[in-house]
PDB file of C-alpha atoms in Angstrom:
ATOM      1  CA  UNK A   5       6.180   6.649 -21.783  1.00  0.00           C
ATOM      2  CA  UNK A   6       8.760   3.942 -21.400  1.00  0.00           C
ATOM      3  CA  UNK A   7      11.371   6.559 -22.219  1.00  0.00           C
ATOM      4  CA  UNK A   8      11.730   5.253 -25.776  1.00  0.00           C
ATOM      5  CA  UNK A   9       9.885   8.059 -27.564  1.00  0.00           C
ATOM      6  CA  UNK A  10      11.528  11.419 -27.970  1.00  0.00           C
ATOM      7  CA  UNK A  11       8.402  13.065 -29.414  1.00  0.00           C
ATOM      8  CA  UNK A  12       7.207  16.019 -27.323  1.00  0.00           C
ATOM      9  CA  UNK A  13       3.521  15.639 -26.493  1.00  0.00           C
ATOM     10  CA  UNK A  14       1.086  18.287 -25.364  1.00  0.00           C
ATOM     11  CA  UNK A  15       0.237  16.737 -21.981  1.00  0.00           C
ATOM     12  CA  UNK A  16      -0.243  18.045 -18.468  1.00  0.00           C
ATOM     13  CA  UNK A  17       2.674  15.902 -17.258  1.00  0.00           C
ATOM     14  CA  UNK A  18       4.906  13.088 -18.467  1.00  0.00           C
ATOM     15  CA  UNK A  19       5.896   9.921 -16.656  1.00  0.00           C
ATOM     16  CA  UNK A  20       8.755   7.599 -17.477  1.00  0.00           C
ATOM     17  CA  UNK A  21       8.188   3.976 -16.507  1.00  0.00           C
ATOM     18  CA  UNK A  22      10.861   1.678 -17.967  1.00  0.00           C
ATOM     19  CA  UNK A  23       9.884  -1.816 -19.039  1.00  0.00           C
ATOM     20  CA  UNK A  24      11.146  -4.069 -16.255  1.00  0.00           C
ATOM     21  CA  UNK A  25      10.205  -6.990 -14.028  1.00  0.00           C
ATOM     22  CA  UNK A  26       7.153  -5.178 -12.590  1.00  0.00           C
ATOM     23  CA  UNK A  27       3.685  -5.036 -14.122  1.00  0.00           C
ATOM     24  CA  UNK A  28       2.471  -1.669 -15.360  1.00  0.00           C
ATOM     25  CA  UNK A  29       4.127   0.440 -18.040  1.00  0.00           C
ATOM     26  CA  UNK A  30       0.873   2.082 -19.084  1.00  0.00           C
ATOM     27  CA  UNK A  31       0.508   0.289 -22.399  1.00  0.00           C
ATOM     28  CA  UNK A  32      -1.932  -2.425 -21.225  1.00  0.00           C
ATOM     29  CA  UNK A  33      -5.658  -1.717 -21.585  1.00  0.00           C
ATOM     30  CA  UNK A  34      -6.380  -2.372 -17.888  1.00  0.00           C
ATOM     31  CA  UNK A  35      -3.692   0.123 -16.802  1.00  0.00           C
ATOM     32  CA  UNK A  36      -4.964   2.715 -19.266  1.00  0.00           C
ATOM     33  CA  UNK A  37      -8.528   2.231 -17.967  1.00  0.00           C
ATOM     34  CA  UNK A  38      -7.339   2.617 -14.361  1.00  0.00           C
ATOM     35  CA  UNK A  39      -5.651   5.898 -15.222  1.00  0.00           C
ATOM     36  CA  UNK A  40      -8.762   7.106 -17.025  1.00  0.00           C
ATOM     37  CA  UNK A  41     -10.897   6.265 -13.958  1.00  0.00           C
ATOM     38  CA  UNK A  42      -8.466   8.154 -11.705  1.00  0.00           C
ATOM     39  CA  UNK A  43      -8.811  11.200 -13.960  1.00  0.00           C
ATOM     40  CA  UNK A  44     -12.616  10.981 -13.902  1.00  0.00           C
ATOM     41  CA  UNK A  45     -12.884  10.646 -10.117  1.00  0.00           C
ATOM     42  CA  UNK A  46     -10.331  13.303  -9.239  1.00  0.00           C
ATOM     43  CA  UNK A  47     -12.161  15.896 -11.323  1.00  0.00           C
ATOM     44  CA  UNK A  48     -15.255  15.397  -9.159  1.00  0.00           C
ATOM     45  CA  UNK A  49     -13.887  14.822  -5.669  1.00  0.00           C
ATOM     46  CA  UNK A  50     -10.867  15.454  -3.421  1.00  0.00           C
ATOM     47  CA  UNK A  51      -9.116  12.463  -1.879  1.00  0.00           C
ATOM     48  CA  UNK A  52      -6.873  12.525   1.187  1.00  0.00           C
ATOM     49  CA  UNK A  53      -6.091   8.881   2.098  1.00  0.00           C
ATOM     50  CA  UNK A  54      -5.104   6.930  -0.997  1.00  0.00           C
ATOM     51  CA  UNK A  55      -3.929   3.347  -1.507  1.00  0.00           C
ATOM     52  CA  UNK A  56      -2.467   1.693  -4.609  1.00  0.00           C
ATOM     53  CA  UNK A  57      -2.802  -2.040  -3.986  1.00  0.00           C
ATOM     54  CA  UNK A  58      -0.592  -4.216  -6.202  1.00  0.00           C
ATOM     55  CA  UNK A  59       1.717  -1.317  -6.980  1.00  0.00           C
ATOM     56  CA  UNK A  60       3.955  -3.063  -9.519  1.00  0.00           C
ATOM     57  CA  UNK A  61       5.986  -0.465 -11.425  1.00  0.00           C
ATOM     58  CA  UNK A  62       4.231   2.319  -9.513  1.00  0.00           C
ATOM     59  CA  UNK A  63       2.525   3.888 -12.522  1.00  0.00           C
ATOM     60  CA  UNK A  64      -0.864   4.303 -10.805  1.00  0.00           C
ATOM     61  CA  UNK A  65       0.794   5.774  -7.705  1.00  0.00           C
ATOM     62  CA  UNK A  66       2.710   8.188  -9.918  1.00  0.00           C
ATOM     63  CA  UNK A  67      -0.462   9.330 -11.673  1.00  0.00           C
ATOM     64  CA  UNK A  68      -2.217   9.681  -8.314  1.00  0.00           C
ATOM     65  CA  UNK A  69       0.612  11.741  -6.819  1.00  0.00           C
ATOM     66  CA  UNK A  70       0.852  13.998  -9.891  1.00  0.00           C
ATOM     67  CA  UNK A  71      -2.904  14.693  -9.843  1.00  0.00           C
ATOM     68  CA  UNK A  72      -3.752  14.634  -6.125  1.00  0.00           C
ATOM     69  CA  UNK A  73      -0.406  15.831  -4.708  1.00  0.00           C
ATOM     70  CA  UNK A  74      -0.835  13.822  -1.504  1.00  0.00           C
ATOM     71  CA  UNK A  75       0.887  10.843   0.127  1.00  0.00           C
ATOM     72  CA  UNK A  76       0.105   7.518  -1.534  1.00  0.00           C
ATOM     73  CA  UNK A  77       0.304   4.193   0.328  1.00  0.00           C
ATOM     74  CA  UNK A  78       1.813   1.644  -2.089  1.00  0.00           C
ATOM     75  CA  UNK A  79       1.298  -2.042  -1.316  1.00  0.00           C
ATOM     76  CA  UNK A  80       2.706  -5.079  -3.083  1.00  0.00           C
ATOM     77  CA  UNK A  81       3.517  -8.610  -1.940  1.00  0.00           C
ATOM     78  CA  UNK A  82       6.824  -8.718  -3.847  1.00  0.00           C
ATOM     79  CA  UNK A  83       9.761  -7.158  -1.984  1.00  0.00           C
ATOM     80  CA  UNK A  84      11.649  -6.627  -5.262  1.00  0.00           C
ATOM     81  CA  UNK A  85       8.899  -4.205  -6.276  1.00  0.00           C
ATOM     82  CA  UNK A  86      10.152  -1.748  -3.658  1.00  0.00           C
ATOM     83  CA  UNK A  87      13.469  -1.344  -5.520  1.00  0.00           C
ATOM     84  CA  UNK A  88      11.643  -0.909  -8.827  1.00  0.00           C
ATOM     85  CA  UNK A  89       9.288   1.645  -7.277  1.00  0.00           C
ATOM     86  CA  UNK A  90      12.177   3.607  -5.735  1.00  0.00           C
ATOM     87  CA  UNK A  91      14.053   3.740  -9.065  1.00  0.00           C
ATOM     88  CA  UNK A  92      10.931   4.830 -10.941  1.00  0.00           C
ATOM     89  CA  UNK A  93      10.069   7.439  -8.271  1.00  0.00           C
ATOM     90  CA  UNK A  94      13.532   8.953  -8.670  1.00  0.00           C
ATOM     91  CA  UNK A  95      13.218   9.067 -12.487  1.00  0.00           C
ATOM     92  CA  UNK A  96       9.960  10.992 -12.128  1.00  0.00           C
ATOM     93  CA  UNK A  97      11.008  13.263  -9.235  1.00  0.00           C
ATOM     94  CA  UNK A  98       8.222  11.989  -6.976  1.00  0.00           C
ATOM     95  CA  UNK A  99       8.463  11.605  -3.215  1.00  0.00           C
ATOM     96  CA  UNK A 100       5.014  11.294  -1.602  1.00  0.00           C
ATOM     97  CA  UNK A 101       4.829   7.513  -1.515  1.00  0.00           C
ATOM     98  CA  UNK A 102       5.239   4.981   1.234  1.00  0.00           C
ATOM     99  CA  UNK A 103       5.768   1.324   0.301  1.00  0.00           C
ATOM    100  CA  UNK A 104       4.597  -1.649   2.365  1.00  0.00           C
ATOM    101  CA  UNK A 105       5.357  -5.255   1.492  1.00  0.00           C
ATOM    102  CA  UNK A 106       2.038  -6.884   2.244  1.00  0.00           C
ATOM    103  CA  UNK A 107      -0.403  -9.379   0.744  1.00  0.00           C
ATOM    104  CA  UNK A 108      -3.603  -7.351   0.684  1.00  0.00           C
ATOM    105  CA  UNK A 109      -4.944  -4.714   3.044  1.00  0.00           C
ATOM    106  CA  UNK A 110      -4.362  -6.406   6.399  1.00  0.00           C
ATOM    107  CA  UNK A 111      -1.204  -6.201   8.438  1.00  0.00           C
ATOM    108  CA  UNK A 112       0.394  -4.355  11.302  1.00  0.00           C
ATOM    109  CA  UNK A 113       1.274  -1.272   9.240  1.00  0.00           C
ATOM    110  CA  UNK A 114      -2.302  -0.880   8.038  1.00  0.00           C
ATOM    111  CA  UNK A 115      -4.154  -1.378  11.315  1.00  0.00           C
ATOM    112  CA  UNK A 116      -6.640   1.402  11.988  1.00  0.00           C
ATOM    113  CA  UNK A 117      -6.112   2.997   8.576  1.00  0.00           C
ATOM    114  CA  UNK A 118      -9.071   3.618   6.277  1.00  0.00           C
ATOM    115  CA  UNK A 119      -8.855   5.042   2.785  1.00  0.00           C
ATOM    116  CA  UNK A 120     -11.146   7.274   0.778  1.00  0.00           C
ATOM    117  CA  UNK A 121      -9.660   5.960  -2.496  1.00  0.00           C
ATOM    118  CA  UNK A 122      -8.262   2.507  -3.283  1.00  0.00           C
ATOM    119  CA  UNK A 123      -6.918   1.640  -6.729  1.00  0.00           C
ATOM    120  CA  UNK A 124      -6.144  -1.971  -7.663  1.00  0.00           C
ATOM    121  CA  UNK A 125      -5.202  -3.275 -11.105  1.00  0.00           C
ATOM    122  CA  UNK A 126      -4.952  -7.024 -10.535  1.00  0.00           C
ATOM    123  CA  UNK A 127      -6.795  -9.965 -12.088  1.00  0.00           C
ATOM    124  CA  UNK A 128     -10.406 -10.686 -11.155  1.00  0.00           C
ATOM    125  CA  UNK A 129      -9.871 -13.617  -8.767  1.00  0.00           C
ATOM    126  CA  UNK A 130      -7.803 -11.418  -6.452  1.00  0.00           C
ATOM    127  CA  UNK A 131     -10.593  -8.842  -6.285  1.00  0.00           C
ATOM    128  CA  UNK A 132     -13.106 -11.513  -5.271  1.00  0.00           C
ATOM    129  CA  UNK A 133     -10.748 -12.891  -2.630  1.00  0.00           C
ATOM    130  CA  UNK A 134     -10.139  -9.497  -1.016  1.00  0.00           C
ATOM    131  CA  UNK A 135     -13.533  -7.758  -1.426  1.00  0.00           C
ATOM    132  CA  UNK A 136     -14.292  -7.968   2.309  1.00  0.00           C
ATOM    133  CA  UNK A 137     -11.025  -6.149   3.048  1.00  0.00           C
ATOM    134  CA  UNK A 138     -11.886  -3.504   0.443  1.00  0.00           C
ATOM    135  CA  UNK A 139     -15.166  -2.874   2.246  1.00  0.00           C
ATOM    136  CA  UNK A 140     -13.558  -2.763   5.706  1.00  0.00           C
ATOM    137  CA  UNK A 141     -10.692  -0.469   4.654  1.00  0.00           C
ATOM    138  CA  UNK A 142     -12.786   1.977   2.622  1.00  0.00           C
ATOM    139  CA  UNK A 143     -14.414   4.995   4.258  1.00  0.00           C
ATOM    140  CA  UNK A 144     -18.167   5.434   3.785  1.00  0.00           C
ATOM    141  CA  UNK A 145     -18.674   7.227   0.451  1.00  0.00           C
ATOM    142  CA  UNK A 146     -15.089   6.331  -0.461  1.00  0.00           C
ATOM    143  CA  UNK A 147     -14.278   4.949  -3.899  1.00  0.00           C
ATOM    144  CA  UNK A 148     -12.455   1.951  -5.231  1.00  0.00           C
ATOM    145  CA  UNK A 149     -11.211   1.534  -8.775  1.00  0.00           C
ATOM    146  CA  UNK A 150     -10.612  -2.040  -9.817  1.00  0.00           C
ATOM    147  CA  UNK A 151      -9.188  -3.109 -13.136  1.00  0.00           C
ATOM    148  CA  UNK A 152      -7.888  -6.342 -14.589  1.00  0.00           C
ATOM    149  CA  UNK A 153     -11.440  -7.621 -15.083  1.00  0.00           C
ATOM    150  CA  UNK A 154     -12.361  -9.284 -18.379  1.00  0.00           C
ATOM    151  CA  UNK A 155     -15.621  -8.107 -19.943  1.00  0.00           C
ATOM    152  CA  UNK A 156     -17.385 -11.430 -19.335  1.00  0.00           C
ATOM    153  CA  UNK A 157     -16.528 -11.264 -15.584  1.00  0.00           C
ATOM    154  CA  UNK A 158     -18.175  -7.881 -14.930  1.00  0.00           C
ATOM    155  CA  UNK A 159     -21.668  -9.029 -13.850  1.00  0.00           C
ATOM    156  CA  UNK A 160     -20.251 -11.575 -11.417  1.00  0.00           C
ATOM    157  CA  UNK A 161     -17.893  -9.004  -9.852  1.00  0.00           C
ATOM    158  CA  UNK A 162     -20.595  -6.326  -9.572  1.00  0.00           C
ATOM    159  CA  UNK A 163     -23.085  -8.641  -7.843  1.00  0.00           C
ATOM    160  CA  UNK A 164     -20.376 -10.012  -5.542  1.00  0.00           C
ATOM    161  CA  UNK A 165     -19.191  -6.521  -4.530  1.00  0.00           C
ATOM    162  CA  UNK A 166     -22.784  -5.423  -3.861  1.00  0.00           C
ATOM    163  CA  UNK A 167     -22.971  -8.036  -1.072  1.00  0.00           C
ATOM    164  CA  UNK A 168     -20.188  -6.091   0.667  1.00  0.00           C
ATOM    165  CA  UNK A 169     -21.950  -2.721   0.436  1.00  0.00           C
ATOM    166  CA  UNK A 170     -19.965  -1.602  -2.626  1.00  0.00           C
ATOM    167  CA  UNK A 171     -22.160  -0.068  -5.323  1.00  0.00           C
ATOM    168  CA  UNK A 172     -21.058   0.241  -8.955  1.00  0.00           C
ATOM    169  CA  UNK A 173     -21.054   3.842 -10.165  1.00  0.00           C
ATOM    170  CA  UNK A 174     -19.151   3.536 -13.461  1.00  0.00           C
ATOM    171  CA  UNK A 175     -17.640   0.983 -15.811  1.00  0.00           C
ATOM    172  CA  UNK A 176     -15.293   1.450 -18.756  1.00  0.00           C
ATOM    173  CA  UNK A 177     -14.301  -1.084 -21.421  1.00  0.00           C
ATOM    174  CA  UNK A 178     -11.315  -1.364 -23.749  1.00  0.00           C
ATOM    175  CA  UNK A 179     -10.018  -4.288 -25.821  1.00  0.00           C
ATOM    176  CA  UNK A 180     -11.858  -6.951 -23.792  1.00  0.00           C
ATOM    177  CA  UNK A 181     -10.918  -5.463 -20.401  1.00  0.00           C
ATOM    178  CA  UNK A 182     -13.090  -3.544 -17.937  1.00  0.00           C
ATOM    179  CA  UNK A 183     -12.358  -1.106 -15.154  1.00  0.00           C
ATOM    180  CA  UNK A 184     -15.004  -0.577 -12.466  1.00  0.00           C
ATOM    181  CA  UNK A 185     -15.560   2.239  -9.987  1.00  0.00           C
ATOM    182  CA  UNK A 186     -17.470   1.451  -6.796  1.00  0.00           C
ATOM    183  CA  UNK A 187     -18.538   3.596  -3.877  1.00  0.00           C
ATOM    184  CA  UNK A 188     -19.008   2.320  -0.342  1.00  0.00           C
ATOM    185  CA  UNK A 189     -22.555   2.880   0.752  1.00  0.00           C
ATOM    186  CA  UNK A 190     -23.505   4.188   4.180  1.00  0.00           C
ATOM    187  CA  UNK A 191     -24.314   2.073   7.234  1.00  0.00           C
ATOM    188  CA  UNK A 192     -28.093   2.157   6.641  1.00  0.00           C
ATOM    189  CA  UNK A 193     -27.607  -0.144   3.652  1.00  0.00           C
ATOM    190  CA  UNK A 194     -25.401  -2.606   5.540  1.00  0.00           C
ATOM    191  CA  UNK A 195     -28.424  -4.250   7.192  1.00  0.00           C
ATOM    192  CA  UNK A 196     -29.537  -5.489   3.755  1.00  0.00           C
ATOM    193  CA  UNK A 197     -26.539  -7.805   3.611  1.00  0.00           C
TER     194      UNK A 197
END
């Protein structure tokens, strides 16, 4: 909700994310698909080290915290996003998030950290540019949800990710957009690269 509707819905929880200068109010197909993928994965598996890359408004971090109830590492390259995230956290009474201003998954704050779940809703070219970092920062058998991929870009992304030991396990489509879930394969498969 952007806080505009006063209709009471029968939902597990509500989030308020005001329309602002940050991407992600929940109304875009790629954001909706990301949330749906989070719901699917968290029903099957427990996650302990979670990263929301390209945090924007914080909506994916909020959903993750509400469902998983663990600390979420929020990363964005725009320092103004931190203020937006803090305001939105307060509106939703959330507190298990740590923000880092960073361009990607490398940097002094992230050294030695590996994640068992990474969520990133950014356009396709970014995913291709950072796929090596995804693979290095993801635990074996960890998952990554990527969104912001147009339907015609899916095959290229899937084959590119496979070169980095990331295997597609699910894809979802909506209104010309696709969200993909990958798992990092074990070391035995790395020799095939």
